[in-house]
XYZ file of C-alpha atoms in Angstrom:
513
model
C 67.987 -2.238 9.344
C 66.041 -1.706 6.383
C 67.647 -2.045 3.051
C 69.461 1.490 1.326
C 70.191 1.821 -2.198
C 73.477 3.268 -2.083
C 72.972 4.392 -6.067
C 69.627 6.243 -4.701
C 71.832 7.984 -2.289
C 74.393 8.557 -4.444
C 72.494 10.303 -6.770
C 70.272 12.030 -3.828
C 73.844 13.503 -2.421
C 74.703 14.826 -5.618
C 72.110 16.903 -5.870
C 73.285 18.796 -2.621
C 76.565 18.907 -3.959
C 74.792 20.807 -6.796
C 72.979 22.858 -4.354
C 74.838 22.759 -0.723
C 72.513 26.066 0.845
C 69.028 24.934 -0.407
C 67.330 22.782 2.202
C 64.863 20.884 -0.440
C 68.267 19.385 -1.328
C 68.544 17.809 1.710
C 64.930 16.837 2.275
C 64.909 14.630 -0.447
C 67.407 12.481 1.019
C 66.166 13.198 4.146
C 62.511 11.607 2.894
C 64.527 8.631 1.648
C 66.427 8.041 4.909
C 62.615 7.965 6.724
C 61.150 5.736 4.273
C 63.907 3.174 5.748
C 63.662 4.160 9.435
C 67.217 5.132 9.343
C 66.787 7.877 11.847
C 70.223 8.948 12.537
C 71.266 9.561 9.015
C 68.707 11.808 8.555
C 69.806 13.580 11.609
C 73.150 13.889 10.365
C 72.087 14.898 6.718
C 70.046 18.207 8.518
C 73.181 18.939 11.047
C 75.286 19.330 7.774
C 72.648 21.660 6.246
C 72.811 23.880 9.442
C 76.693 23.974 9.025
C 75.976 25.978 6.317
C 72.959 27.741 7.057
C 72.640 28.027 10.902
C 69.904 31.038 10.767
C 67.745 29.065 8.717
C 64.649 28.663 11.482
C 62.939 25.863 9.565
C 65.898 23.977 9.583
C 66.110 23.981 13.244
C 62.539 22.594 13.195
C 63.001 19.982 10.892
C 66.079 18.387 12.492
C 64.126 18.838 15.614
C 61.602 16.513 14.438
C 64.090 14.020 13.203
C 65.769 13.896 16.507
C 62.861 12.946 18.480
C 62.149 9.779 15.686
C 65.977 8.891 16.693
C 64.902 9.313 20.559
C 67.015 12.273 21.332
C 64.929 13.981 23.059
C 66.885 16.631 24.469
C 68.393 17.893 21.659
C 65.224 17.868 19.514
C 63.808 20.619 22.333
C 67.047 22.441 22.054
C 66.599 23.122 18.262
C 62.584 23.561 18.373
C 63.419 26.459 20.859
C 66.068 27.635 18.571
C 63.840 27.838 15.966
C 61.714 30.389 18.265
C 64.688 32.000 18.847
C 64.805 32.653 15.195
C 61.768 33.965 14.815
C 59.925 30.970 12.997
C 56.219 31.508 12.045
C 53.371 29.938 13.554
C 55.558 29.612 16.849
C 53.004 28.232 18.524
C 53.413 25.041 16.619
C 57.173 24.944 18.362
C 55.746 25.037 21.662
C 53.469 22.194 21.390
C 55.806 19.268 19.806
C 58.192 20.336 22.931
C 54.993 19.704 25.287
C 54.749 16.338 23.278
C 58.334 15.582 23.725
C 57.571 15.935 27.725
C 54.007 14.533 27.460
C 54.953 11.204 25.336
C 58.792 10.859 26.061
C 60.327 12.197 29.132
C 57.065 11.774 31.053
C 57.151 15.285 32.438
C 54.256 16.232 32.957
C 54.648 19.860 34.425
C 56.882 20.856 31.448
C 54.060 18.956 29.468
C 51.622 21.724 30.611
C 53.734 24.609 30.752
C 54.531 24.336 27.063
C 50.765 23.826 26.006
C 50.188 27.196 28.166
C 53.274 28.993 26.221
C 51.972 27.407 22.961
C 47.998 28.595 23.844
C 49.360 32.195 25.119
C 50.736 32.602 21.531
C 47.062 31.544 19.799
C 43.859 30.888 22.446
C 42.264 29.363 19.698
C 45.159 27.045 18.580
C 43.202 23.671 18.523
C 46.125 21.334 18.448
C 47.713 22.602 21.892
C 43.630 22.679 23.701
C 43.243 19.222 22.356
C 46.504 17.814 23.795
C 45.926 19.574 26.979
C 42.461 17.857 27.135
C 44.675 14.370 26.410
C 46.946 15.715 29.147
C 43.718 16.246 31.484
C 42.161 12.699 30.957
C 45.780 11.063 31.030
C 46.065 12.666 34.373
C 42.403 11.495 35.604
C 40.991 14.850 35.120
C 37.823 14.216 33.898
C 35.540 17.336 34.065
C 38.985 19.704 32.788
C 39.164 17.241 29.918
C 35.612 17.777 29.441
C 35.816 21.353 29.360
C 38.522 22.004 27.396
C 36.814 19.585 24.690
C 34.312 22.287 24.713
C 35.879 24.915 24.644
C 37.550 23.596 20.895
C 33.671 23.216 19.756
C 32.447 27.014 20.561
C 35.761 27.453 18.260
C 35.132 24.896 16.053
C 31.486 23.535 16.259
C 32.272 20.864 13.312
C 35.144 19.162 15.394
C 32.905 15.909 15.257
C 36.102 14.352 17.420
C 35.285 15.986 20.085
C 31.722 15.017 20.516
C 33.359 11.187 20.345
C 35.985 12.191 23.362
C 33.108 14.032 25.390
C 30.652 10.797 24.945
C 34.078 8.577 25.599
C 34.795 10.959 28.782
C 30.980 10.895 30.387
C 29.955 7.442 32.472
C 26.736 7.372 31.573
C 25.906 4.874 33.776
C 26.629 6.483 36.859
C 26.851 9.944 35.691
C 23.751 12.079 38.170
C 21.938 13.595 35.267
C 20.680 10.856 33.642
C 20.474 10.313 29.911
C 18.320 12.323 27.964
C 17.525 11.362 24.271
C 18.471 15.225 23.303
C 22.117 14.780 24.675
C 23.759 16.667 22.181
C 27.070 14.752 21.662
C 24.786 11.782 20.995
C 22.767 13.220 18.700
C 25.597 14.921 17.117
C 27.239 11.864 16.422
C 24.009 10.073 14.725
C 23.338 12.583 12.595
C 27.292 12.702 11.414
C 26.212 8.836 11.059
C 23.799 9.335 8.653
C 26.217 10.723 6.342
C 28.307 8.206 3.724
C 31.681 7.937 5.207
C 34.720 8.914 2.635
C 38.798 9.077 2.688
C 38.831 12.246 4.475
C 35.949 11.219 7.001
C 36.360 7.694 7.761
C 38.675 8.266 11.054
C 36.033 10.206 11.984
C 32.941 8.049 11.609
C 34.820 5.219 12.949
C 35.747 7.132 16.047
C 31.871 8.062 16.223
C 30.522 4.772 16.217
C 32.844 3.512 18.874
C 31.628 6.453 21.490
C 28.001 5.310 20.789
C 28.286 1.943 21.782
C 30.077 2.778 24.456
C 27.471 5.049 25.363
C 24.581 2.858 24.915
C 26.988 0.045 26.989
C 26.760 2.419 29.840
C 22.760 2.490 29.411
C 22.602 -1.347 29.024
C 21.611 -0.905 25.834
C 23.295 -3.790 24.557
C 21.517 -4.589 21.348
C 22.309 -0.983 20.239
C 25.272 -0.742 21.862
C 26.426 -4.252 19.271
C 25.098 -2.644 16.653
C 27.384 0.603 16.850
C 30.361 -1.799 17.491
C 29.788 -3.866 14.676
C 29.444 -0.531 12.001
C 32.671 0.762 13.613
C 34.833 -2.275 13.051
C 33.252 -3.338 9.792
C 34.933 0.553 8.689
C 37.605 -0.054 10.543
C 38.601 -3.259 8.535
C 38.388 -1.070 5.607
C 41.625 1.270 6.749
C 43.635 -1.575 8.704
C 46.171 -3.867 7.282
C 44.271 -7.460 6.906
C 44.624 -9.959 9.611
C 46.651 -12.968 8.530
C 46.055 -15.683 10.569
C 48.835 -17.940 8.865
C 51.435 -15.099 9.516
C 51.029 -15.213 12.866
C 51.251 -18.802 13.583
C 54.137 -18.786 11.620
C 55.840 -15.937 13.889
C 54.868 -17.283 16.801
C 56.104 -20.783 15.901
C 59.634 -19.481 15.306
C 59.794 -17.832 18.312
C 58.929 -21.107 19.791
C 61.162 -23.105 17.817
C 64.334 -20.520 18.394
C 64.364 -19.292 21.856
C 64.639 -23.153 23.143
C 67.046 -24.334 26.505
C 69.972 -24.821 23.769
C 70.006 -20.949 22.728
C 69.626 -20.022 26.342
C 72.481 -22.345 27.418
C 74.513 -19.928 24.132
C 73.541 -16.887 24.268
C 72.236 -15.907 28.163
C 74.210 -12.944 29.075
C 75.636 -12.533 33.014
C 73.321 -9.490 33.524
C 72.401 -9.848 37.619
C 69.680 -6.448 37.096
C 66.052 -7.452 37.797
C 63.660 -5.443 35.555
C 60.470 -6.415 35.679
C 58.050 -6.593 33.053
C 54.443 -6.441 32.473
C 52.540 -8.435 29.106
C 50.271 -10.611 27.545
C 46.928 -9.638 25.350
C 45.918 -6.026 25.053
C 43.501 -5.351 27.465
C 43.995 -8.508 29.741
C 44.614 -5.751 32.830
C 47.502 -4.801 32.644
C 47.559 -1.151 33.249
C 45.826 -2.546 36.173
C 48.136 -4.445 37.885
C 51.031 -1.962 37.083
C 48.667 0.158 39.176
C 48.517 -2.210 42.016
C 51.985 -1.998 41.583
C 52.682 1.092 41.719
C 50.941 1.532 45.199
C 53.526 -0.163 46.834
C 56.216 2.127 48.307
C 59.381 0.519 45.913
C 57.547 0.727 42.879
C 57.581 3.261 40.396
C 55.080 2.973 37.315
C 57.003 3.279 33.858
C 54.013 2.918 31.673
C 54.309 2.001 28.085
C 58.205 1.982 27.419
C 58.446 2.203 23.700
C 62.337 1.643 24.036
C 62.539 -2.081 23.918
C 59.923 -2.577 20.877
C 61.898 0.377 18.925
C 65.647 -0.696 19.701
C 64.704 -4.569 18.351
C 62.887 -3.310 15.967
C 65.498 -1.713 14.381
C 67.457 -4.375 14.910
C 65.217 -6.759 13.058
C 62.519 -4.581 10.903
C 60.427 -8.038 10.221
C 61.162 -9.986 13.511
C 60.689 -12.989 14.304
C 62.941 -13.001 10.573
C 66.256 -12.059 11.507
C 66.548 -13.450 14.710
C 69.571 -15.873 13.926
C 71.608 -12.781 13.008
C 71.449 -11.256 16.625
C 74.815 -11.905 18.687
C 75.852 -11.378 22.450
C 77.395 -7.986 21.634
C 74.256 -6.708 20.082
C 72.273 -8.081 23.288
C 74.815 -6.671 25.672
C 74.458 -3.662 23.967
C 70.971 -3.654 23.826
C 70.757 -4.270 27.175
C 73.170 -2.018 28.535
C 70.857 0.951 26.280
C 67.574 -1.033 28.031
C 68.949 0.276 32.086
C 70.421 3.698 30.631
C 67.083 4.572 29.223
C 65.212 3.834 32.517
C 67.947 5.726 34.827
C 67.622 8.463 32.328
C 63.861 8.628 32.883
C 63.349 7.191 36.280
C 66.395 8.375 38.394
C 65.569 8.015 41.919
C 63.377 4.834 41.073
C 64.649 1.522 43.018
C 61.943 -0.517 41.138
C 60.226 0.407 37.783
C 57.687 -1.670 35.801
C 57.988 -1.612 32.030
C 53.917 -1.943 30.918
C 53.964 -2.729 27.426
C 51.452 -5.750 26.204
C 52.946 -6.621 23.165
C 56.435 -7.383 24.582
C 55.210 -11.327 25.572
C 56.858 -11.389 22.042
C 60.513 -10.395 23.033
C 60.192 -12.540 26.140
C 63.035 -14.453 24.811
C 65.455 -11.785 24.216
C 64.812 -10.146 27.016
C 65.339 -13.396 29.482
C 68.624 -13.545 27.145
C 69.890 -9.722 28.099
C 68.624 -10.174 31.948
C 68.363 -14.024 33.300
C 67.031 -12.499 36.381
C 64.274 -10.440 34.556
C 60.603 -10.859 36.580
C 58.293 -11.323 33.845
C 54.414 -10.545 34.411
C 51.472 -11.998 32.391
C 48.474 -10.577 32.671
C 45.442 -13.149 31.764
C 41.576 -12.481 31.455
C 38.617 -14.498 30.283
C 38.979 -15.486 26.683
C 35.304 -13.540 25.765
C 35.853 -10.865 27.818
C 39.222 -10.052 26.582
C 38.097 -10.672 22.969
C 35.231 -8.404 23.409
C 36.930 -5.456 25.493
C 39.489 -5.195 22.110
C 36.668 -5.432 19.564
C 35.043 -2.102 21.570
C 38.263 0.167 21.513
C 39.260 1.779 18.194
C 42.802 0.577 17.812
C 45.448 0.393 15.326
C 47.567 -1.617 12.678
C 49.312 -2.977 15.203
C 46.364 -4.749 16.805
C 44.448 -5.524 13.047
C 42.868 -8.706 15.064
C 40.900 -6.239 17.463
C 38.597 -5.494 14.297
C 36.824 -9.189 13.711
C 35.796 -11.064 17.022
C 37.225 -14.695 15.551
C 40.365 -12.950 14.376
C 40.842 -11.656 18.191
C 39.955 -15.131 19.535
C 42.652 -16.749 16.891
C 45.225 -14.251 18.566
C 44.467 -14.488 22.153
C 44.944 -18.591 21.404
C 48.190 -17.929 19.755
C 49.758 -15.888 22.300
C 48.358 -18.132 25.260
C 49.805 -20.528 23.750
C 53.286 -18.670 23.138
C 52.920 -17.557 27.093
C 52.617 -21.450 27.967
C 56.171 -21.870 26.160
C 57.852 -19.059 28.323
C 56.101 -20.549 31.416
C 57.347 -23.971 30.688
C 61.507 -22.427 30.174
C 61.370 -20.245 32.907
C 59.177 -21.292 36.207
C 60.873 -19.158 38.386
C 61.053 -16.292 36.036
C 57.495 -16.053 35.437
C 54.254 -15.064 37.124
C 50.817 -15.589 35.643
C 48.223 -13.200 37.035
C 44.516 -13.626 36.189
C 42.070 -10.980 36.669
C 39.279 -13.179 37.638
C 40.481 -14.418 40.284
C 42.035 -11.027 41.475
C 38.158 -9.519 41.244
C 37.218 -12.710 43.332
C 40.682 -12.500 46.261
C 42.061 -8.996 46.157
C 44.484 -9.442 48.918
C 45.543 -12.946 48.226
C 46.045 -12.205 44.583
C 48.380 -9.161 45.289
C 50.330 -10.645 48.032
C 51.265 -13.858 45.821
C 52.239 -11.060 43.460
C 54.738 -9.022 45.457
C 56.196 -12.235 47.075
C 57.109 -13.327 43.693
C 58.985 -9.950 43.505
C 60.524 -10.777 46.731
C 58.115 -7.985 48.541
C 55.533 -7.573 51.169
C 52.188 -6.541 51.190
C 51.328 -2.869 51.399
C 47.587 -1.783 51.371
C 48.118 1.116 49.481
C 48.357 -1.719 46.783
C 44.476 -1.631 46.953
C 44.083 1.721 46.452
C 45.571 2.141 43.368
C 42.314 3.948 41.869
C 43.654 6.859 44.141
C 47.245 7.596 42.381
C 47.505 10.660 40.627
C 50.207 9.451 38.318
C 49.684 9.495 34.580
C 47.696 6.379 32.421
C 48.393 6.901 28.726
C 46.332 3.688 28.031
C 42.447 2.500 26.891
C 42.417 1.851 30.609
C 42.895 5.555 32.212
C 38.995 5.406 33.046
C 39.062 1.809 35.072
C 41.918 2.348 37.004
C 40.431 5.567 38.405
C 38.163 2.896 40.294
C 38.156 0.553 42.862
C 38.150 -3.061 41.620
C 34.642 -3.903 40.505
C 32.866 -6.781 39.102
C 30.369 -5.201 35.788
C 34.074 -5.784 33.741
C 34.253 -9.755 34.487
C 31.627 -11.996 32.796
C 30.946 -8.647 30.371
C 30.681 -11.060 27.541
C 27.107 -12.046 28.881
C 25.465 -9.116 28.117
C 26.381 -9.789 24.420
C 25.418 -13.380 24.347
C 23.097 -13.207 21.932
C 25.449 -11.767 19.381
C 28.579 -13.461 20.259
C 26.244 -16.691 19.417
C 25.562 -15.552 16.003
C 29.114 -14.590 15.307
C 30.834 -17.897 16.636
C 28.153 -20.511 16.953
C 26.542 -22.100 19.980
C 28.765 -25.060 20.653
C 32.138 -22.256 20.642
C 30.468 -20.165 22.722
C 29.843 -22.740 25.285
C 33.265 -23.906 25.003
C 34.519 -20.557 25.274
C 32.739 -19.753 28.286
C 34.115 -22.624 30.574
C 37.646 -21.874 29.080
């Protein structure tokens, strides 16, 4: 955990003494115990406020919000709906982070939407609860609601420049009946916003806008002004993201290498006999995709993006791979023994759930430590294609490499290469599935799949595009289709560029990886 100065809290704590009913007493320590992630302390430094003043309605709120950062999420909707109770102001806000609690956390859907309709009955107009009922709609594969209700925010707000990105993210122009008309006017919209000089309070924004126009002008086959748009976006976008180091990440990756080796595994392998399976590898390598296939079979239950795993070792080791060394069998039996109560909490009837989360090819090694019979998934896709499908998305800190096309190449190298050290310690553990050659043997491709599972072939597998269950990734759009080919060998279209960018003689060697 992250380090506390006990003098700070000292001195923090005597102010409440000084003050034991006034709740900015408490949020100063409260703002301390966030800037060090320690989640639960905060908790327990609101509970004590609302010993004392248990009326208090923004009180209620507040330690609702810090529950849900410690991941309970029951009890942070129990005290936003007894801060309606109380009569708190702008109740409409309350409704909405409970919808987000169902929406993000408990995957609940129904709740999701009946709490955006409590929170919208308060205030029509309230443009936080339409806009995550449109993200609700396009999670859910509801295009044209989506649509609409993006809409519906600009006749309220006709300056919500956002929305004019999600409705130009939303429409396939490609395939879309009416064809494109140079007066579209989310396009134009969206140049004209261009035009302007971004600044702090804008820069989201014009980001956002640059990445819908190339990928509208991608869907036209536009390509030369569909590379232009990309390349504005992610030259911004470098300007707000935390700098790629490429040292950094060698270095990481090299410790995992050198740590988790047959010697620690021979130490520290715990006697778990579950059989989780997990899906990794680089960000948009397909792996929403073949959770999908997945997911089509009758003993498979989708989990998405599990955010418990990352969080839990996280907190465990704030700067991992650093800290590794300290980590014992307790804490992994522990960990582990949290890992299958947090799926049976959310999946209870679920024989077999996939846990979809990319970056976890990272915590391969603990997690083969916690369950030796763990089925691990990597999802691999052409080098260029992969590179390129990153560089076109609008993505965060986390994935700083996405923003430079030679930083992304540099990471995808690095974590093949980290993938090709878990494939080498566990054979039998692992299963490498490429996307190419899915596109080019469907059936074979799946059936190797599920056999490595120890399951046979269904072909509801295949239609996948046909679930309505709920995609919460870049993906939601692709997996709402049948397999198709315009995705692999993408990185043609772009030749040109890429060739400026990286030089003939990488490009070629790129292409025949």
């Amino acid at each position: 955990m992250a380090d506390i100065d006990q003098k700070t809290v000292d001195k923090l704590e005597h102010n409440i003494a000084r003050n034991p009913g006034n709740r900015s007493a408490y949020e100063q320590l409260v703002h301390y115990f966030n800037q060090h992630k320690q989640w639960r302390r905060a908790v327990e430094c609101y509970q004590r406020y609302l010993t004392l003043q248990p009326k208090d309605p923004e009180g209620h709120f507040n330690l609702a919000y810090q529950l849900k950062l410690a991941q309970d999420y029951e009890q942070s909707i129990e005290h936003y709906l007894q801060a309606y109770r109380l009569g708190i102001s702008q109740p409409e806000e309350v409704f909405l982070n409970v919808a987000l609690i169902y929406s993000d956390f408990l995957r609940d859907n129904a709740s999701a939407r009946k709490y955006l309709e409590k929170s919208l009955n308060l205030n029509s107009e309230y443009v936080s609860a339409l806009y995550n009922l449109a993200n609700l709609e396009e999670d859910l594969g509801n295009r044209q609601q989506a649509n609409t209700l993006f809409k519906k925010i600009l006749a309220i707000s006709p300056n919500a420049i956002d929305c004019h990105s999600r409705i130009v993210q939303l429409r396939d122009y490609h395939n879309d009946n009416d064809s494109y008309d140079e007066r579209d006017e989310h396009i134009s919209m969206l140049k004209k916003f261009c035009l302007a000089a971004p600044n702090r309070n804008t820069i989201q924004s014009h980001i956002s806008a640059r990445f819908a126009l190339g990928k509208a002008f991608n869907d036209l086959q536009q390509f030369e002004q569909a590379w232009d748009w990309y390349q504005q976006a992610n030259t911004l976008n470098r300007y707000i993201l935390p700098p790629y180091e490429s040292e950094k990440v060698e270095s990481a990756f090299s410790q995992i290498k050198q740590h988790f080796n047959p010697e620690y595994f021979e130490q520290q392998s715990l006697a778990n006999p579950q059989q989780p399976i997990f899906i990794c590898g680089m960000f948009r390598s397909g792996s929403t995709l073949v959770e999908q296939l997945l997911a089509g079979h009758s003993s498979i239950t989708a989990g998405g993006e599990r955010e418990f795993l990352p969080r839990q070792i996280k907190g465990l080791m704030p700067n991992f791979p650093f800290g590794l060394e300290g980590v014992d069998a307790k804490q992994l039996q522990s960990l582990s023994e949290a890992y299958l109560q947090d799926l049976q909490d959310a999946f209870p009837d679920a024989s077999l759930v996939t846990d979809k989360r990319p970056d976890n090819f990272v915590y391969v090694g603990l997690i083969m430590a916690m369950f030796p019979n763990a089925k691990v998934i990597f999802t691999r896709r052409h080098p260029l294609d992969n590179c390129l499908s990153n560089y076109f998305l609008q993505l965060g800190p986390g994935y700083n490499y996405a923003a430079d096309i030679q930083h992304c190449l540099h990471y995808y190298q690095q974590q093949q290469a980290l993938i090709e050290h878990w494939c080498t310690l566990f054979p039998d553990n692992v299963y490498v599935f490429d996307y190419e050659q899915l596109i080019e043997s469907p059936v074979t491709e799946v059936t190797d799949l599920l056999e490595f599972l120890g399951l046979k072939f269904e072909p509801s597998c295949l239609d996948f595009h046909t679930l309505k269950n709920t995609v919460k990734t870049a993906s939601v759009w692709q997996v709402r289709k049948p397999l198709y080919r315009s995705s692999s060998g993408r990185w043609k279209n772009y030749q040109p560029w890429l060739n400026e960018v990286l030089g003939h003689g990488e490009l070629a060697r790129l292409a025949h990886r």
